[in-house]
CSV table of C-alpha atoms in Angstrom, one decimal:
chain,number,residue,atom,x,y,z
A,13,UNK,CA,8.0,-127.5,139.3
A,14,UNK,CA,10.3,-129.8,141.2
A,15,UNK,CA,9.2,-130.9,144.6
A,16,UNK,CA,12.5,-129.5,146.0
A,17,UNK,CA,11.8,-126.1,144.5
A,18,UNK,CA,8.3,-126.1,146.0
A,19,UNK,CA,9.7,-126.9,149.4
A,20,UNK,CA,12.3,-124.1,149.0
A,21,UNK,CA,9.6,-121.6,147.9
A,22,UNK,CA,7.4,-122.6,150.9
A,23,UNK,CA,10.3,-122.2,153.2
A,24,UNK,CA,11.2,-118.9,151.7
A,25,UNK,CA,7.7,-117.5,152.3
A,26,UNK,CA,8.0,-118.5,156.0
A,27,UNK,CA,11.4,-116.7,156.1
A,28,UNK,CA,10.0,-113.7,154.3
A,29,UNK,CA,7.4,-113.3,157.0
A,30,UNK,CA,10.1,-113.3,159.7
A,31,UNK,CA,13.2,-111.6,158.3
A,32,UNK,CA,11.4,-109.2,156.0
A,33,UNK,CA,8.2,-108.3,157.9
A,34,UNK,CA,8.6,-108.9,161.7
A,35,UNK,CA,9.4,-105.6,163.6
A,36,UNK,CA,13.2,-105.2,163.8
A,37,UNK,CA,13.5,-104.9,167.6
A,38,UNK,CA,11.6,-108.1,168.3
A,39,UNK,CA,13.3,-109.8,165.4
A,40,UNK,CA,16.8,-108.8,166.6
A,41,UNK,CA,16.0,-109.9,170.2
A,42,UNK,CA,14.5,-113.3,169.0
A,43,UNK,CA,17.5,-113.9,166.7
A,44,UNK,CA,20.2,-112.7,169.1
A,45,UNK,CA,19.0,-113.7,172.6
A,46,UNK,CA,19.5,-117.5,172.1
A,47,UNK,CA,23.0,-116.8,170.7
A,48,UNK,CA,23.7,-114.4,173.6
A,49,UNK,CA,22.7,-117.0,176.2
A,50,UNK,CA,24.7,-119.8,174.5
A,51,UNK,CA,27.7,-117.6,174.2
A,52,UNK,CA,27.4,-116.6,177.9
A,53,UNK,CA,27.5,-120.2,178.7
A,54,UNK,CA,30.5,-120.7,176.5
A,55,UNK,CA,32.3,-117.8,178.2
A,56,UNK,CA,31.4,-119.3,181.5
A,57,UNK,CA,33.1,-122.6,180.5
A,58,UNK,CA,36.2,-120.7,179.4
A,59,UNK,CA,36.4,-119.1,182.8
A,60,UNK,CA,35.6,-122.4,184.7
A,61,UNK,CA,38.3,-124.1,182.6
A,62,UNK,CA,41.0,-121.7,183.7
A,63,UNK,CA,39.7,-121.7,187.3
A,64,UNK,CA,40.3,-125.4,187.6
A,65,UNK,CA,43.6,-125.2,185.7
A,66,UNK,CA,44.8,-122.5,188.2
A,67,UNK,CA,44.2,-124.9,191.0
A,68,UNK,CA,46.9,-127.2,189.6
A,69,UNK,CA,49.4,-124.4,189.9
A,70,UNK,CA,50.1,-120.9,188.5
A,71,UNK,CA,52.5,-122.3,185.8
A,72,UNK,CA,49.7,-124.5,184.4
A,73,UNK,CA,47.5,-121.3,184.0
A,74,UNK,CA,50.5,-119.6,182.3
A,75,UNK,CA,50.9,-122.6,179.9
A,76,UNK,CA,47.2,-122.5,178.9
A,77,UNK,CA,47.4,-118.7,178.5
A,78,UNK,CA,50.3,-119.1,176.2
A,79,UNK,CA,48.3,-121.5,174.1
A,80,UNK,CA,45.6,-118.8,173.4
A,81,UNK,CA,47.1,-117.4,170.2
A,82,UNK,CA,47.0,-120.8,168.5
A,83,UNK,CA,43.4,-121.4,169.7
A,84,UNK,CA,42.6,-117.9,168.5
A,85,UNK,CA,43.8,-118.7,165.0
A,86,UNK,CA,41.8,-121.9,165.0
A,87,UNK,CA,38.7,-120.0,165.9
A,88,UNK,CA,39.6,-117.4,163.3
A,89,UNK,CA,39.6,-120.0,160.5
A,90,UNK,CA,36.3,-121.5,161.7
A,91,UNK,CA,34.4,-118.3,162.4
A,92,UNK,CA,35.8,-116.3,159.5
A,93,UNK,CA,34.8,-118.9,156.9
A,94,UNK,CA,31.4,-119.2,158.5
A,95,UNK,CA,30.9,-115.4,158.5
A,96,UNK,CA,31.4,-115.5,154.7
A,97,UNK,CA,28.9,-118.4,154.4
A,98,UNK,CA,26.4,-116.7,156.8
A,99,UNK,CA,26.3,-113.5,154.8
A,100,UNK,CA,26.2,-115.1,151.4
A,101,UNK,CA,23.6,-117.8,152.4
A,102,UNK,CA,21.2,-115.2,154.0
A,103,UNK,CA,21.6,-112.9,151.0
A,104,UNK,CA,20.9,-115.7,148.5
A,105,UNK,CA,17.8,-116.6,150.5
A,106,UNK,CA,16.6,-113.0,150.5
A,107,UNK,CA,17.1,-113.0,146.7
A,108,UNK,CA,15.3,-116.4,146.4
A,109,UNK,CA,18.4,-118.0,144.9
A,110,UNK,CA,18.1,-121.3,146.6
A,111,UNK,CA,20.5,-123.4,144.6
A,112,UNK,CA,23.3,-120.8,145.3
A,113,UNK,CA,22.4,-121.0,149.0
A,114,UNK,CA,22.8,-124.8,149.0
A,115,UNK,CA,26.1,-124.5,147.2
A,116,UNK,CA,27.5,-122.1,149.7
A,117,UNK,CA,26.5,-124.3,152.6
A,118,UNK,CA,28.1,-127.5,151.1
A,119,UNK,CA,31.2,-125.7,150.1
A,120,UNK,CA,31.7,-124.4,153.6
A,121,UNK,CA,31.4,-128.0,155.0
A,122,UNK,CA,34.2,-129.0,152.6
A,123,UNK,CA,36.4,-126.1,153.8
A,124,UNK,CA,35.8,-127.1,157.4
A,125,UNK,CA,37.4,-130.5,156.7
A,126,UNK,CA,40.3,-128.8,155.0
A,127,UNK,CA,40.9,-126.6,158.0
A,128,UNK,CA,40.9,-129.5,160.4
A,129,UNK,CA,43.6,-131.3,158.4
A,130,UNK,CA,45.8,-128.1,158.7
A,131,UNK,CA,45.5,-128.1,162.5
A,132,UNK,CA,46.0,-131.8,162.7
A,133,UNK,CA,49.4,-131.3,161.1
A,134,UNK,CA,50.2,-128.3,163.3
A,135,UNK,CA,49.3,-130.4,166.4
A,136,UNK,CA,51.6,-133.1,165.4
A,137,UNK,CA,54.6,-131.0,164.4
A,138,UNK,CA,54.3,-127.4,165.6
A,139,UNK,CA,53.3,-127.5,169.3
A,140,UNK,CA,56.7,-128.3,170.8
A,141,UNK,CA,58.7,-125.5,168.9
A,142,UNK,CA,55.8,-123.1,169.7
A,143,UNK,CA,56.4,-123.4,173.4
A,144,UNK,CA,60.1,-123.6,173.3
A,145,UNK,CA,60.0,-120.3,171.3
A,146,UNK,CA,58.2,-118.5,174.2
A,147,UNK,CA,59.8,-119.8,177.5
A,148,UNK,CA,62.6,-121.9,178.9
A,149,UNK,CA,60.6,-123.0,181.9
A,150,UNK,CA,60.3,-126.8,181.5
A,151,UNK,CA,57.2,-127.1,183.7
A,152,UNK,CA,55.3,-124.5,181.6
A,153,UNK,CA,56.5,-126.2,178.4
A,154,UNK,CA,55.4,-129.6,179.5
A,155,UNK,CA,51.9,-128.4,180.6
A,156,UNK,CA,51.6,-126.4,177.3
A,157,UNK,CA,52.5,-129.3,175.0
A,158,UNK,CA,50.1,-131.7,176.8
A,159,UNK,CA,47.2,-129.2,176.5
A,160,UNK,CA,47.7,-127.7,173.0
A,161,UNK,CA,48.5,-131.0,171.2
A,162,UNK,CA,45.1,-132.4,172.2
A,163,UNK,CA,43.3,-129.1,171.3
A,164,UNK,CA,44.8,-129.1,167.8
A,165,UNK,CA,44.7,-132.8,166.8
A,166,UNK,CA,41.1,-133.2,167.9
A,167,UNK,CA,39.9,-129.8,166.5
A,168,UNK,CA,37.4,-131.4,164.0
A,169,UNK,CA,34.6,-130.8,166.5
A,170,UNK,CA,35.0,-127.0,166.6
A,171,UNK,CA,35.1,-126.7,162.8
A,172,UNK,CA,32.0,-128.9,162.2
A,173,UNK,CA,30.2,-127.2,165.1
A,174,UNK,CA,30.9,-123.8,163.6
A,175,UNK,CA,29.6,-124.6,160.1
A,176,UNK,CA,26.4,-126.4,161.1
A,177,UNK,CA,25.5,-123.8,163.8
A,178,UNK,CA,26.0,-121.0,161.3
A,179,UNK,CA,23.7,-122.7,158.8
A,180,UNK,CA,21.0,-122.8,161.4
A,181,UNK,CA,21.7,-119.1,162.2
A,182,UNK,CA,21.5,-118.2,158.5
A,183,UNK,CA,18.0,-119.5,158.3
A,184,UNK,CA,16.8,-117.9,161.5
A,185,UNK,CA,16.9,-121.0,163.7
A,186,UNK,CA,19.1,-119.5,166.4
A,187,UNK,CA,17.2,-121.3,169.2
A,188,UNK,CA,18.8,-124.6,168.1
A,189,UNK,CA,22.2,-123.1,168.2
A,190,UNK,CA,21.6,-122.1,171.8
A,191,UNK,CA,20.9,-125.7,172.5
A,192,UNK,CA,24.1,-127.0,170.7
A,193,UNK,CA,26.4,-124.4,172.2
A,194,UNK,CA,24.9,-124.6,175.6
A,195,UNK,CA,25.1,-128.4,175.7
A,196,UNK,CA,28.7,-128.4,174.5
A,197,UNK,CA,29.7,-125.8,177.1
A,198,UNK,CA,27.8,-127.6,180.0
A,199,UNK,CA,29.5,-130.9,179.1
A,200,UNK,CA,32.9,-129.1,179.3
A,201,UNK,CA,32.0,-127.5,182.6
A,202,UNK,CA,31.0,-130.9,184.1
A,203,UNK,CA,33.9,-132.8,182.8
A,204,UNK,CA,36.6,-130.3,183.7
A,205,UNK,CA,37.0,-131.1,187.4
A,206,UNK,CA,36.3,-134.8,186.8
A,207,UNK,CA,39.1,-135.2,184.2
A,208,UNK,CA,41.5,-132.7,185.7
A,209,UNK,CA,41.5,-134.0,189.3
A,210,UNK,CA,40.3,-137.6,188.7
A,211,UNK,CA,36.8,-137.8,190.3
A,212,UNK,CA,34.4,-140.7,190.1
A,213,UNK,CA,37.1,-143.3,189.3
A,214,UNK,CA,38.6,-141.3,186.3
A,215,UNK,CA,42.3,-140.9,186.3
A,216,UNK,CA,43.7,-137.4,187.2
A,217,UNK,CA,44.8,-136.0,183.9
A,218,UNK,CA,45.8,-132.4,184.9
A,219,UNK,CA,45.9,-130.0,181.9
A,220,UNK,CA,45.2,-132.9,179.6
A,221,UNK,CA,41.9,-133.3,181.3
A,222,UNK,CA,41.0,-129.7,180.5
A,223,UNK,CA,41.8,-130.2,176.9
A,224,UNK,CA,39.9,-133.5,176.6
A,225,UNK,CA,36.8,-131.8,178.2
A,226,UNK,CA,37.0,-129.0,175.7
A,227,UNK,CA,37.2,-131.1,172.6
A,228,UNK,CA,34.6,-133.6,173.8
A,229,UNK,CA,32.1,-130.8,174.4
A,230,UNK,CA,32.8,-129.4,170.9
A,231,UNK,CA,32.3,-132.8,169.3
A,232,UNK,CA,28.9,-133.3,171.1
A,233,UNK,CA,27.8,-129.8,170.0
A,234,UNK,CA,28.8,-130.6,166.4
A,235,UNK,CA,26.8,-133.8,166.3
A,236,UNK,CA,23.8,-132.0,167.7
A,237,UNK,CA,24.1,-129.2,165.1
A,238,UNK,CA,24.2,-131.8,162.3
A,239,UNK,CA,21.1,-133.5,163.7
A,240,UNK,CA,19.1,-130.3,164.0
A,241,UNK,CA,20.0,-129.3,160.5
A,242,UNK,CA,18.8,-132.6,159.1
A,243,UNK,CA,15.6,-132.6,161.2
A,244,UNK,CA,14.3,-129.0,161.1
A,245,UNK,CA,16.3,-127.0,158.5
A,246,UNK,CA,14.4,-127.4,155.2
A,247,UNK,CA,15.5,-124.1,153.7
A,248,UNK,CA,18.9,-125.5,152.8
A,249,UNK,CA,19.6,-128.8,151.1
A,250,UNK,CA,22.7,-130.3,152.7
A,251,UNK,CA,22.8,-133.6,150.6
A,252,UNK,CA,26.3,-134.1,149.3
A,253,UNK,CA,25.3,-136.4,146.3
A,254,UNK,CA,27.0,-135.1,143.2
A,255,UNK,CA,28.6,-132.2,145.1
A,256,UNK,CA,31.9,-130.8,143.8
A,257,UNK,CA,33.7,-127.8,145.4
A,258,UNK,CA,33.7,-124.9,143.0
A,259,UNK,CA,36.4,-122.3,143.1
A,260,UNK,CA,34.0,-119.5,142.3
A,261,UNK,CA,32.0,-120.2,145.5
A,262,UNK,CA,35.1,-120.6,147.6
A,263,UNK,CA,36.3,-117.2,146.3
A,264,UNK,CA,32.9,-115.6,147.3
A,265,UNK,CA,33.0,-117.1,150.8
A,266,UNK,CA,36.6,-116.0,151.4
A,267,UNK,CA,36.0,-112.5,149.9
A,268,UNK,CA,33.8,-111.9,152.9
A,269,UNK,CA,35.4,-114.3,155.3
A,270,UNK,CA,39.1,-113.6,154.9
A,271,UNK,CA,38.9,-110.1,156.6
A,272,UNK,CA,37.3,-111.8,159.6
A,273,UNK,CA,40.0,-114.5,159.6
A,274,UNK,CA,42.7,-111.9,159.4
A,275,UNK,CA,41.1,-109.9,162.2
A,276,UNK,CA,40.8,-112.9,164.5
A,277,UNK,CA,44.3,-114.2,163.6
A,278,UNK,CA,45.7,-110.7,164.2
A,279,UNK,CA,44.2,-110.9,167.6
A,280,UNK,CA,46.2,-114.1,168.1
A,281,UNK,CA,49.3,-112.3,166.9
A,282,UNK,CA,48.6,-109.5,169.3
A,283,UNK,CA,48.3,-111.9,172.2
A,284,UNK,CA,51.5,-113.7,171.2
A,285,UNK,CA,53.4,-110.3,171.1
A,286,UNK,CA,51.8,-109.1,174.3
A,287,UNK,CA,52.8,-112.3,176.0
A,288,UNK,CA,56.4,-111.8,174.9
A,289,UNK,CA,56.4,-108.2,176.3
A,290,UNK,CA,54.8,-109.3,179.6
A,291,UNK,CA,57.2,-112.3,180.0
A,292,UNK,CA,60.1,-109.8,180.3
A,293,UNK,CA,58.4,-108.7,183.6
A,294,UNK,CA,57.2,-112.1,185.0
A,295,UNK,CA,55.3,-115.3,184.3
A,296,UNK,CA,52.6,-113.9,186.6
A,297,UNK,CA,52.0,-110.9,184.4
A,298,UNK,CA,51.4,-113.3,181.5
A,299,UNK,CA,49.0,-115.3,183.7
A,300,UNK,CA,47.1,-112.0,184.5
A,301,UNK,CA,46.8,-111.2,180.8
A,302,UNK,CA,45.4,-114.7,180.2
A,303,UNK,CA,42.9,-114.3,183.1
A,304,UNK,CA,41.8,-110.9,181.7
A,305,UNK,CA,41.0,-112.5,178.3
A,306,UNK,CA,38.9,-115.2,180.0
A,307,UNK,CA,37.0,-112.6,182.1
A,308,UNK,CA,36.5,-110.2,179.2
A,309,UNK,CA,35.0,-113.0,177.1
A,310,UNK,CA,32.1,-113.1,179.6
A,311,UNK,CA,31.3,-109.5,178.6
A,312,UNK,CA,32.2,-109.6,174.9
A,313,UNK,CA,30.5,-112.9,174.1
A,314,UNK,CA,26.9,-111.5,174.5
A,315,UNK,CA,27.9,-108.8,172.1
A,316,UNK,CA,29.2,-111.4,169.6
A,317,UNK,CA,25.9,-113.3,170.1
A,318,UNK,CA,24.1,-110.0,169.3
A,319,UNK,CA,26.2,-109.7,166.1
A,320,UNK,CA,25.5,-113.3,165.1
A,321,UNK,CA,21.8,-112.4,165.2
A,322,UNK,CA,22.4,-109.2,163.2
A,323,UNK,CA,24.3,-110.8,160.3
A,324,UNK,CA,21.4,-112.7,158.7
A,325,UNK,CA,18.9,-109.8,159.3
A,326,UNK,CA,21.2,-107.2,157.6
A,327,UNK,CA,22.2,-109.6,154.8
A,328,UNK,CA,18.7,-110.8,154.1
A,329,UNK,CA,17.2,-107.3,154.0
A,330,UNK,CA,20.2,-106.0,152.0
A,331,UNK,CA,19.3,-108.7,149.4
A,332,UNK,CA,15.6,-107.9,149.7
A,333,UNK,CA,16.3,-104.2,149.2
A,334,UNK,CA,14.9,-102.9,152.5
A,335,UNK,CA,17.2,-100.0,153.5
A,336,UNK,CA,15.1,-98.9,156.5
A,337,UNK,CA,15.3,-102.3,158.1
A,338,UNK,CA,19.1,-102.5,157.6
A,339,UNK,CA,19.6,-99.1,159.2
A,340,UNK,CA,17.3,-99.8,162.1
A,341,UNK,CA,19.1,-103.2,162.8
A,342,UNK,CA,22.5,-101.4,162.9
A,343,UNK,CA,21.2,-98.6,165.2
A,344,UNK,CA,19.6,-101.1,167.7
A,345,UNK,CA,22.7,-103.3,167.6
A,346,UNK,CA,24.9,-100.3,168.6
A,347,UNK,CA,22.5,-99.4,171.4
A,348,UNK,CA,22.3,-102.9,172.9
A,349,UNK,CA,26.0,-103.5,172.5
A,350,UNK,CA,27.1,-100.3,174.3
A,351,UNK,CA,24.7,-101.0,177.2
A,352,UNK,CA,26.2,-104.5,177.6
A,353,UNK,CA,29.7,-103.1,177.6
A,354,UNK,CA,28.9,-100.4,180.1
A,355,UNK,CA,27.7,-103.1,182.5
A,356,UNK,CA,31.1,-104.8,181.9
A,357,UNK,CA,32.9,-101.6,182.8
A,358,UNK,CA,31.0,-101.4,186.1
A,359,UNK,CA,31.9,-105.0,187.0
A,360,UNK,CA,35.6,-104.6,186.2
A,361,UNK,CA,35.9,-101.3,188.1
A,362,UNK,CA,34.0,-102.5,191.2
A,363,UNK,CA,35.0,-106.1,191.6
A,364,UNK,CA,38.5,-106.7,190.2
A,365,UNK,CA,39.8,-108.4,193.4
A,366,UNK,CA,36.9,-110.8,193.7
A,367,UNK,CA,37.2,-111.7,190.0
A,368,UNK,CA,40.9,-112.5,190.3
A,369,UNK,CA,40.5,-114.6,193.4
A,370,UNK,CA,38.3,-117.0,191.4
A,371,UNK,CA,41.7,-118.0,189.8
A,372,UNK,CA,43.5,-118.7,193.1
A,373,UNK,CA,45.3,-115.3,192.6
A,374,UNK,CA,48.4,-114.8,194.8
A,375,UNK,CA,49.2,-111.5,196.4
A,376,UNK,CA,51.6,-110.8,193.4
A,377,UNK,CA,48.8,-111.6,190.9
A,378,UNK,CA,46.4,-109.3,192.7
A,379,UNK,CA,48.9,-106.5,192.8
A,380,UNK,CA,49.3,-106.8,189.0
A,381,UNK,CA,45.8,-107.8,188.1
A,382,UNK,CA,43.6,-105.2,189.9
A,383,UNK,CA,45.0,-102.1,188.1
A,384,UNK,CA,45.2,-104.1,184.9
A,385,UNK,CA,41.4,-104.9,184.9
A,386,UNK,CA,40.5,-101.4,185.8
A,387,UNK,CA,42.7,-99.7,183.2
A,388,UNK,CA,41.8,-102.1,180.3
A,389,UNK,CA,38.0,-102.0,180.9
A,390,UNK,CA,37.9,-98.2,180.3
A,391,UNK,CA,37.6,-98.9,176.5
A,392,UNK,CA,34.7,-101.4,176.6
A,393,UNK,CA,31.9,-99.0,175.5
A,394,UNK,CA,33.9,-97.9,172.5
A,395,UNK,CA,34.7,-101.5,171.7
A,396,UNK,CA,31.0,-102.3,171.6
A,397,UNK,CA,30.4,-99.7,169.0
A,398,UNK,CA,33.4,-100.9,166.9
A,399,UNK,CA,32.3,-104.5,167.0
A,400,UNK,CA,28.8,-103.8,165.7
A,401,UNK,CA,30.2,-101.6,163.0
A,402,UNK,CA,32.6,-104.4,161.9
A,403,UNK,CA,29.6,-106.8,161.7
A,404,UNK,CA,27.6,-104.3,159.6
A,405,UNK,CA,30.4,-103.8,157.2
A,406,UNK,CA,30.9,-107.5,156.7
A,407,UNK,CA,27.2,-108.1,156.1
A,408,UNK,CA,27.1,-105.4,153.5
A,409,UNK,CA,30.2,-106.7,151.6
A,410,UNK,CA,32.7,-104.2,153.0
A,411,UNK,CA,34.6,-106.6,155.2
A,412,UNK,CA,37.9,-104.9,154.2
A,413,UNK,CA,36.9,-101.9,156.4
A,414,UNK,CA,36.7,-104.2,159.4
A,415,UNK,CA,40.0,-105.8,158.4
A,416,UNK,CA,41.9,-102.5,158.1
A,417,UNK,CA,40.5,-101.4,161.4
A,418,UNK,CA,41.6,-104.6,163.2
A,419,UNK,CA,45.1,-104.4,161.7
A,420,UNK,CA,45.5,-100.8,162.8
A,421,UNK,CA,44.1,-101.4,166.3
A,422,UNK,CA,46.0,-104.6,167.2
A,423,UNK,CA,49.2,-104.4,165.2
A,424,UNK,CA,49.8,-100.7,164.4
A,425,UNK,CA,48.7,-99.3,167.8
A,426,UNK,CA,48.5,-101.9,170.7
A,427,UNK,CA,51.8,-103.7,170.3
A,428,UNK,CA,54.0,-100.7,169.6
A,429,UNK,CA,52.3,-98.7,172.3
A,430,UNK,CA,52.7,-101.6,174.8
A,431,UNK,CA,56.4,-102.0,173.9
A,432,UNK,CA,57.1,-98.3,174.2
A,433,UNK,CA,55.3,-98.1,177.6
A,434,UNK,CA,57.2,-101.2,178.7
A,435,UNK,CA,60.4,-99.3,178.3
A,436,UNK,CA,59.4,-97.2,181.3
A,437,UNK,CA,59.9,-100.3,183.5
A,438,UNK,CA,56.4,-99.9,184.9
A,439,UNK,CA,54.2,-102.8,184.2
A,440,UNK,CA,50.9,-101.0,184.9
A,441,UNK,CA,51.5,-98.5,182.1
A,442,UNK,CA,51.4,-101.4,179.5
A,443,UNK,CA,47.7,-101.8,180.1
A,444,UNK,CA,47.0,-98.3,178.8
A,445,UNK,CA,47.8,-99.5,175.2
A,446,UNK,CA,44.3,-101.0,175.1
A,447,UNK,CA,42.2,-97.8,175.7
A,448,UNK,CA,44.6,-95.9,173.4
A,449,UNK,CA,44.1,-98.4,170.6
A,450,UNK,CA,40.3,-98.4,171.0
A,451,UNK,CA,40.1,-94.6,170.6
A,452,UNK,CA,42.0,-94.9,167.3
A,453,UNK,CA,39.7,-97.8,166.2
A,454,UNK,CA,36.5,-95.8,167.0
A,455,UNK,CA,37.7,-92.9,164.9
A,456,UNK,CA,38.5,-95.2,162.0
A,457,UNK,CA,35.1,-96.9,162.2
A,458,UNK,CA,33.3,-93.6,162.1
A,459,UNK,CA,35.1,-92.7,158.9
A,460,UNK,CA,34.4,-96.1,157.4
A,461,UNK,CA,30.7,-95.7,158.4
A,462,UNK,CA,30.5,-92.5,156.4
A,463,UNK,CA,32.0,-94.3,153.4
A,464,UNK,CA,29.7,-97.3,153.5
A,465,UNK,CA,26.6,-95.1,154.0
A,466,UNK,CA,27.5,-93.2,150.8
A,467,UNK,CA,28.5,-96.3,148.8
A,468,UNK,CA,26.0,-98.9,149.9
A,469,UNK,CA,23.4,-98.0,152.5
A,470,UNK,CA,22.0,-95.0,150.8
A,471,UNK,CA,21.5,-97.1,147.6
A,472,UNK,CA,19.8,-100.1,149.1
A,473,UNK,CA,16.4,-100.7,147.4
A,474,UNK,CA,17.1,-98.5,144.3
A,475,UNK,CA,16.7,-101.4,141.9
A,476,UNK,CA,13.2,-102.1,143.3
A,477,UNK,CA,12.3,-98.4,143.1
A,478,UNK,CA,13.4,-98.2,139.5
């Protein structure tokens, strides 16, 4: 037997002891907690980023808010592809198909480079028309071009970070992803004021400084993730000697990943459409919407961290044929997610003014933002349930359920509802489109759950029993 195979078999035994035997509650906590902490730090740096940008002036905050749809699509490409890799890689490890696991990881590295080249071109040629298509305010356009061009042309960091962190997650090494994400976020937080306002002898770069701090933090996190994989991740062989991308593997990755890409990209489209509706009222309304998204990330990010811990557990035990462990993981995920979201509701309902004042909110922004935060946050608990269900569907190979749900929620319901409510001329009514859409989404997820239970979950482990 080859030495490489022996190493793989030894590693697989270690992994079996953890993913296949350890009690689900402690396993889910140990897998998810590092990710939740690192994503909380990431959410914090998103908030801090906007807090410092808001101190430049409100139009700078509006410009950064308008850039969010493009950043969202970038994240969609990175995260969606890695979701496909994560589910496949963990499943192959559960099935003891180690060469297939290696091929999936290497192919995703190749795809990350391809994604970066796309955004490099977009950064060079698309940023200016993107802003001119949204506003005629030259100050907002100038700030926006300065910020988004750097984010796009230097996006190699976020794509490589995503791939190598997800490889660590797929093999259960979430502690190291906490270090990489936390380090990148902390670097961003420290550099933001230094580069934006020009402290310690650095030139004052304004919104450019915010962009540079962001991409530099991503690059450092990517380098750390590569180093950790090479040093401690022996379950997957990442050597590229003789590697050639195979269309069949790419298809498998995107079969699972494309629904996530579409879901995340649709979120960007929804943001773009909502910005256009809000701009008909005022620039400040758009800034409030941008602030909301920064604040809600601090609540949603821990749930996404929980989901990242769930994916390899569900996928591994699905491959290993353990139905009870799959079901228990989903139930615990829902419970923890809803609890986190209820805490978010409490914060948004009780402290909206204090949260908005972090962003140098004017009286006008407060008058718009306080009712906005209270109305939108009503749907958070339902959103927690829907997010966990989407993750479970993707891990079990039914990612199309999540995709359909996302399309219905963000395109079929939110935007039309927001537009119809805007016709009343009352800005505060627009925010009700979010709770309305979430109720529709929850109903759809319940129907999809019944389908997936009948088609997949009830049949897990039947091969082993037979």
